[in-house]
């Protein structure tokens, strides 16, 4: 994956490194959940909206 793609995702999702310059388990899960969401054809903006309760995808019950 191009580094700028991951950088964009991190910025849009609000994922940040800790003081140890590593990502925590919650941050990794958040990105993995986004990737699973993408497999259903949804966009990053739809995922952000979903996480804020503003979008209800048909794949999530």
PDB file of N, CA and C in Angstrom:
ATOM      1  N   UNK A   1       0.849  -1.158   0.000  1.00  0.00           N
ATOM      2  CA  UNK A   1       0.000   0.000   0.000  1.00  0.00           C
ATOM      3  C   UNK A   1       0.901   1.229   0.000  1.00  0.00           C
ATOM      4  N   UNK A   2       0.582   2.206  -0.805  1.00  0.00           N
ATOM      5  CA  UNK A   2       1.379   3.435  -0.820  1.00  0.00           C
ATOM      6  C   UNK A   2       1.325   4.133   0.546  1.00  0.00           C
ATOM      7  N   UNK A   3       2.452   4.656   0.972  1.00  0.00           N
ATOM      8  CA  UNK A   3       2.509   5.296   2.289  1.00  0.00           C
ATOM      9  C   UNK A   3       1.557   6.479   2.396  1.00  0.00           C
ATOM     10  N   UNK A   4       1.352   7.199   1.282  1.00  0.00           N
ATOM     11  CA  UNK A   4       0.432   8.342   1.353  1.00  0.00           C
ATOM     12  C   UNK A   4      -1.016   7.896   1.554  1.00  0.00           C
ATOM     13  N   UNK A   5      -1.365   6.687   1.096  1.00  0.00           N
ATOM     14  CA  UNK A   5      -2.716   6.161   1.326  1.00  0.00           C
ATOM     15  C   UNK A   5      -2.925   5.910   2.816  1.00  0.00           C
ATOM     16  N   UNK A   6      -1.986   5.220   3.433  1.00  0.00           N
ATOM     17  CA  UNK A   6      -2.083   4.954   4.864  1.00  0.00           C
ATOM     18  C   UNK A   6      -2.074   6.257   5.661  1.00  0.00           C
ATOM     19  N   UNK A   7      -1.268   7.195   5.260  1.00  0.00           N
ATOM     20  CA  UNK A   7      -1.208   8.498   5.937  1.00  0.00           C
ATOM     21  C   UNK A   7      -2.559   9.210   5.865  1.00  0.00           C
ATOM     22  N   UNK A   8      -3.174   9.184   4.689  1.00  0.00           N
ATOM     23  CA  UNK A   8      -4.492   9.807   4.513  1.00  0.00           C
ATOM     24  C   UNK A   8      -5.524   9.127   5.399  1.00  0.00           C
ATOM     25  N   UNK A   9      -5.537   7.803   5.400  1.00  0.00           N
ATOM     26  CA  UNK A   9      -6.486   7.073   6.236  1.00  0.00           C
ATOM     27  C   UNK A   9      -6.288   7.422   7.700  1.00  0.00           C
ATOM     28  N   UNK A  10      -5.037   7.409   8.160  1.00  0.00           N
ATOM     29  CA  UNK A  10      -4.761   7.728   9.568  1.00  0.00           C
ATOM     30  C   UNK A  10      -5.266   9.123   9.908  1.00  0.00           C
ATOM     31  N   UNK A  11      -4.984  10.077   9.056  1.00  0.00           N
ATOM     32  CA  UNK A  11      -5.418  11.447   9.320  1.00  0.00           C
ATOM     33  C   UNK A  11      -6.936  11.553   9.350  1.00  0.00           C
ATOM     34  N   UNK A  12      -7.608  10.980   8.365  1.00  0.00           N
ATOM     35  CA  UNK A  12      -9.076  11.069   8.293  1.00  0.00           C
ATOM     36  C   UNK A  12      -9.749  10.310   9.423  1.00  0.00           C
ATOM     37  N   UNK A  13      -9.133   9.205   9.873  1.00  0.00           N
ATOM     38  CA  UNK A  13      -9.710   8.408  10.947  1.00  0.00           C
ATOM     39  C   UNK A  13      -9.307   8.909  12.327  1.00  0.00           C
ATOM     40  N   UNK A  14      -8.333   9.803  12.374  1.00  0.00           N
ATOM     41  CA  UNK A  14      -7.876  10.326  13.659  1.00  0.00           C
ATOM     42  C   UNK A  14      -7.006   9.354  14.430  1.00  0.00           C
ATOM     43  N   UNK A  15      -6.339   8.451  13.726  1.00  0.00           N
ATOM     44  CA  UNK A  15      -5.470   7.469  14.361  1.00  0.00           C
ATOM     45  C   UNK A  15      -4.102   8.101  14.577  1.00  0.00           C
ATOM     46  N   UNK A  16      -3.617   8.028  15.820  1.00  0.00           N
ATOM     47  CA  UNK A  16      -2.335   8.650  16.169  1.00  0.00           C
ATOM     48  C   UNK A  16      -1.416   7.650  16.861  1.00  0.00           C
ATOM     49  N   UNK A  17      -0.116   7.851  16.663  1.00  0.00           N
ATOM     50  CA  UNK A  17       0.889   7.054  17.359  1.00  0.00           C
ATOM     51  C   UNK A  17       0.970   7.501  18.812  1.00  0.00           C
ATOM     52  N   UNK A  18       1.363   6.574  19.658  1.00  0.00           N
ATOM     53  CA  UNK A  18       1.601   6.900  21.050  1.00  0.00           C
ATOM     54  C   UNK A  18       2.964   7.552  21.215  1.00  0.00           C
ATOM     55  N   UNK A  19       3.290   7.903  22.439  1.00  0.00           N
ATOM     56  CA  UNK A  19       4.588   8.511  22.739  1.00  0.00           C
ATOM     57  C   UNK A  19       5.753   7.600  22.371  1.00  0.00           C
ATOM     58  N   UNK A  20       5.494   6.295  22.334  1.00  0.00           N
ATOM     59  CA  UNK A  20       6.529   5.322  21.975  1.00  0.00           C
ATOM     60  C   UNK A  20       6.671   5.143  20.467  1.00  0.00           C
ATOM     61  N   UNK A  21       5.936   5.983  19.696  1.00  0.00           N
ATOM     62  CA  UNK A  21       5.941   5.958  18.233  1.00  0.00           C
ATOM     63  C   UNK A  21       5.371   4.652  17.676  1.00  0.00           C
ATOM     64  N   UNK A  22       4.460   4.032  18.430  1.00  0.00           N
ATOM     65  CA  UNK A  22       3.783   2.815  18.006  1.00  0.00           C
ATOM     66  C   UNK A  22       2.275   3.056  18.079  1.00  0.00           C
ATOM     67  N   UNK A  23       1.534   2.227  17.369  1.00  0.00           N
ATOM     68  CA  UNK A  23       0.079   2.289  17.412  1.00  0.00           C
ATOM     69  C   UNK A  23      -0.422   1.294  18.448  1.00  0.00           C
ATOM     70  N   UNK A  24      -1.409   1.696  19.191  1.00  0.00           N
ATOM     71  CA  UNK A  24      -2.002   0.815  20.188  1.00  0.00           C
ATOM     72  C   UNK A  24      -2.979  -0.158  19.552  1.00  0.00           C
ATOM     73  N   UNK A  25      -3.407  -1.098  20.353  1.00  0.00           N
ATOM     74  CA  UNK A  25      -4.337  -2.121  19.875  1.00  0.00           C
ATOM     75  C   UNK A  25      -5.638  -1.503  19.371  1.00  0.00           C
ATOM     76  N   UNK A  26      -6.153  -0.497  20.064  1.00  0.00           N
ATOM     77  CA  UNK A  26      -7.400   0.145  19.642  1.00  0.00           C
ATOM     78  C   UNK A  26      -7.256   0.809  18.277  1.00  0.00           C
ATOM     79  N   UNK A  27      -6.131   1.448  18.032  1.00  0.00           N
ATOM     80  CA  UNK A  27      -5.904   2.109  16.749  1.00  0.00           C
ATOM     81  C   UNK A  27      -5.819   1.089  15.620  1.00  0.00           C
ATOM     82  N   UNK A  28      -5.117  -0.014  15.882  1.00  0.00           N
ATOM     83  CA  UNK A  28      -4.991  -1.064  14.865  1.00  0.00           C
ATOM     84  C   UNK A  28      -6.362  -1.668  14.561  1.00  0.00           C
ATOM     85  N   UNK A  29      -7.143  -1.928  15.596  1.00  0.00           N
ATOM     86  CA  UNK A  29      -8.492  -2.476  15.380  1.00  0.00           C
ATOM     87  C   UNK A  29      -9.369  -1.526  14.576  1.00  0.00           C
ATOM     88  N   UNK A  30      -9.243  -0.241  14.864  1.00  0.00           N
ATOM     89  CA  UNK A  30     -10.042   0.765  14.171  1.00  0.00           C
ATOM     90  C   UNK A  30      -9.748   0.747  12.665  1.00  0.00           C
ATOM     91  N   UNK A  31      -8.467   0.688  12.316  1.00  0.00           N
ATOM     92  CA  UNK A  31      -8.085   0.643  10.898  1.00  0.00           C
ATOM     93  C   UNK A  31      -8.533  -0.674  10.268  1.00  0.00           C
ATOM     94  N   UNK A  32      -8.384  -1.776  10.983  1.00  0.00           N
ATOM     95  CA  UNK A  32      -8.823  -3.068  10.446  1.00  0.00           C
ATOM     96  C   UNK A  32     -10.334  -3.103  10.247  1.00  0.00           C
ATOM     97  N   UNK A  33     -11.071  -2.485  11.168  1.00  0.00           N
ATOM     98  CA  UNK A  33     -12.528  -2.408  11.010  1.00  0.00           C
ATOM     99  C   UNK A  33     -12.876  -1.597   9.762  1.00  0.00           C
ATOM    100  N   UNK A  34     -12.141  -0.511   9.543  1.00  0.00           N
ATOM    101  CA  UNK A  34     -12.356   0.281   8.331  1.00  0.00           C
ATOM    102  C   UNK A  34     -12.096  -0.557   7.083  1.00  0.00           C
ATOM    103  N   UNK A  35     -11.015  -1.325   7.078  1.00  0.00           N
ATOM    104  CA  UNK A  35     -10.700  -2.149   5.913  1.00  0.00           C
ATOM    105  C   UNK A  35     -11.792  -3.193   5.663  1.00  0.00           C
ATOM    106  N   UNK A  36     -12.330  -3.783   6.728  1.00  0.00           N
ATOM    107  CA  UNK A  36     -13.435  -4.739   6.567  1.00  0.00           C
ATOM    108  C   UNK A  36     -14.665  -4.026   5.993  1.00  0.00           C
ATOM    109  N   UNK A  37     -14.909  -2.820   6.442  1.00  0.00           N
ATOM    110  CA  UNK A  37     -16.017  -2.001   5.958  1.00  0.00           C
ATOM    111  C   UNK A  37     -15.860  -1.742   4.463  1.00  0.00           C
ATOM    112  N   UNK A  38     -14.620  -1.471   4.039  1.00  0.00           N
ATOM    113  CA  UNK A  38     -14.323  -1.199   2.625  1.00  0.00           C
ATOM    114  C   UNK A  38     -14.611  -2.399   1.733  1.00  0.00           C
ATOM    115  N   UNK A  39     -14.483  -3.602   2.258  1.00  0.00           N
ATOM    116  CA  UNK A  39     -14.712  -4.790   1.429  1.00  0.00           C
ATOM    117  C   UNK A  39     -16.156  -4.876   0.949  1.00  0.00           C
ATOM    118  N   UNK A  40     -17.043  -4.116   1.584  1.00  0.00           N
ATOM    119  CA  UNK A  40     -18.450  -4.089   1.181  1.00  0.00           C
ATOM    120  C   UNK A  40     -18.746  -2.935   0.236  1.00  0.00           C
ATOM    121  N   UNK A  41     -17.696  -2.232  -0.198  1.00  0.00           N
ATOM    122  CA  UNK A  41     -17.864  -1.172  -1.181  1.00  0.00           C
ATOM    123  C   UNK A  41     -18.129   0.209  -0.614  1.00  0.00           C
ATOM    124  N   UNK A  42     -18.030   0.347   0.699  1.00  0.00           N
ATOM    125  CA  UNK A  42     -18.271   1.646   1.309  1.00  0.00           C
ATOM    126  C   UNK A  42     -16.997   2.492   1.324  1.00  0.00           C
ATOM    127  N   UNK A  43     -17.173   3.789   1.397  1.00  0.00           N
ATOM    128  CA  UNK A  43     -16.048   4.721   1.348  1.00  0.00           C
ATOM    129  C   UNK A  43     -15.569   5.071   2.757  1.00  0.00           C
ATOM    130  N   UNK A  44     -14.428   5.719   2.807  1.00  0.00           N
ATOM    131  CA  UNK A  44     -13.898   6.189   4.076  1.00  0.00           C
ATOM    132  C   UNK A  44     -14.853   7.189   4.714  1.00  0.00           C
ATOM    133  N   UNK A  45     -15.427   8.079   3.928  1.00  0.00           N
ATOM    134  CA  UNK A  45     -16.370   9.056   4.481  1.00  0.00           C
ATOM    135  C   UNK A  45     -17.606   8.359   5.040  1.00  0.00           C
ATOM    136  N   UNK A  46     -18.080   7.335   4.363  1.00  0.00           N
ATOM    137  CA  UNK A  46     -19.226   6.590   4.883  1.00  0.00           C
ATOM    138  C   UNK A  46     -18.866   5.902   6.200  1.00  0.00           C
ATOM    139  N   UNK A  47     -17.638   5.413   6.313  1.00  0.00           N
ATOM    140  CA  UNK A  47     -17.192   4.790   7.564  1.00  0.00           C
ATOM    141  C   UNK A  47     -17.146   5.819   8.685  1.00  0.00           C
ATOM    142  N   UNK A  48     -16.584   6.978   8.411  1.00  0.00           N
ATOM    143  CA  UNK A  48     -16.537   8.048   9.411  1.00  0.00           C
ATOM    144  C   UNK A  48     -17.960   8.420   9.828  1.00  0.00           C
ATOM    145  N   UNK A  49     -18.843   8.566   8.855  1.00  0.00           N
ATOM    146  CA  UNK A  49     -20.238   8.887   9.162  1.00  0.00           C
ATOM    147  C   UNK A  49     -20.882   7.774   9.992  1.00  0.00           C
ATOM    148  N   UNK A  50     -20.607   6.534   9.641  1.00  0.00           N
ATOM    149  CA  UNK A  50     -21.123   5.387  10.392  1.00  0.00           C
ATOM    150  C   UNK A  50     -20.666   5.441  11.844  1.00  0.00           C
ATOM    151  N   UNK A  51     -19.390   5.719  12.055  1.00  0.00           N
ATOM    152  CA  UNK A  51     -18.854   5.780  13.416  1.00  0.00           C
ATOM    153  C   UNK A  51     -19.466   6.927  14.214  1.00  0.00           C
ATOM    154  N   UNK A  52     -19.958   7.938  13.531  1.00  0.00           N
ATOM    155  CA  UNK A  52     -20.607   9.070  14.201  1.00  0.00           C
ATOM    156  C   UNK A  52     -22.134   8.937  14.188  1.00  0.00           C
ATOM    157  N   UNK A  53     -22.642   7.768  13.792  1.00  0.00           N
ATOM    158  CA  UNK A  53     -24.076   7.514  13.805  1.00  0.00           C
ATOM    159  C   UNK A  53     -24.856   8.213  12.723  1.00  0.00           C
ATOM    160  N   UNK A  54     -24.175   8.617  11.649  1.00  0.00           N
ATOM    161  CA  UNK A  54     -24.832   9.371  10.575  1.00  0.00           C
ATOM    162  C   UNK A  54     -25.023   8.548   9.299  1.00  0.00           C
ATOM    163  N   UNK A  55     -24.680   7.267   9.354  1.00  0.00           N
ATOM    164  CA  UNK A  55     -24.823   6.410   8.189  1.00  0.00           C
ATOM    165  C   UNK A  55     -25.081   4.998   8.687  1.00  0.00           C
ATOM    166  N   UNK A  56     -26.045   4.333   8.089  1.00  0.00           N
ATOM    167  CA  UNK A  56     -26.345   2.951   8.458  1.00  0.00           C
ATOM    168  C   UNK A  56     -26.200   2.066   7.230  1.00  0.00           C
ATOM    169  N   UNK A  57     -25.058   1.396   7.092  1.00  0.00           N
ATOM    170  CA  UNK A  57     -24.870   0.509   5.930  1.00  0.00           C
ATOM    171  C   UNK A  57     -25.771  -0.715   6.043  1.00  0.00           C
ATOM    172  N   UNK A  58     -26.109  -1.269   4.918  1.00  0.00           N
ATOM    173  CA  UNK A  58     -26.988  -2.431   4.903  1.00  0.00           C
ATOM    174  C   UNK A  58     -26.321  -3.677   5.471  1.00  0.00           C
ATOM    175  N   UNK A  59     -24.964  -3.729   5.486  1.00  0.00           N
ATOM    176  CA  UNK A  59     -24.260  -4.909   5.976  1.00  0.00           C
ATOM    177  C   UNK A  59     -24.170  -4.964   7.492  1.00  0.00           C
ATOM    178  N   UNK A  60     -24.457  -3.878   8.189  1.00  0.00           N
ATOM    179  CA  UNK A  60     -24.356  -3.837   9.638  1.00  0.00           C
ATOM    180  C   UNK A  60     -25.745  -3.953  10.225  1.00  0.00           C
ATOM    181  N   UNK A  61     -25.920  -4.915  11.114  1.00  0.00           N
ATOM    182  CA  UNK A  61     -27.252  -5.104  11.707  1.00  0.00           C
ATOM    183  C   UNK A  61     -27.371  -4.402  13.037  1.00  0.00           C
TER     184      UNK A  61
END
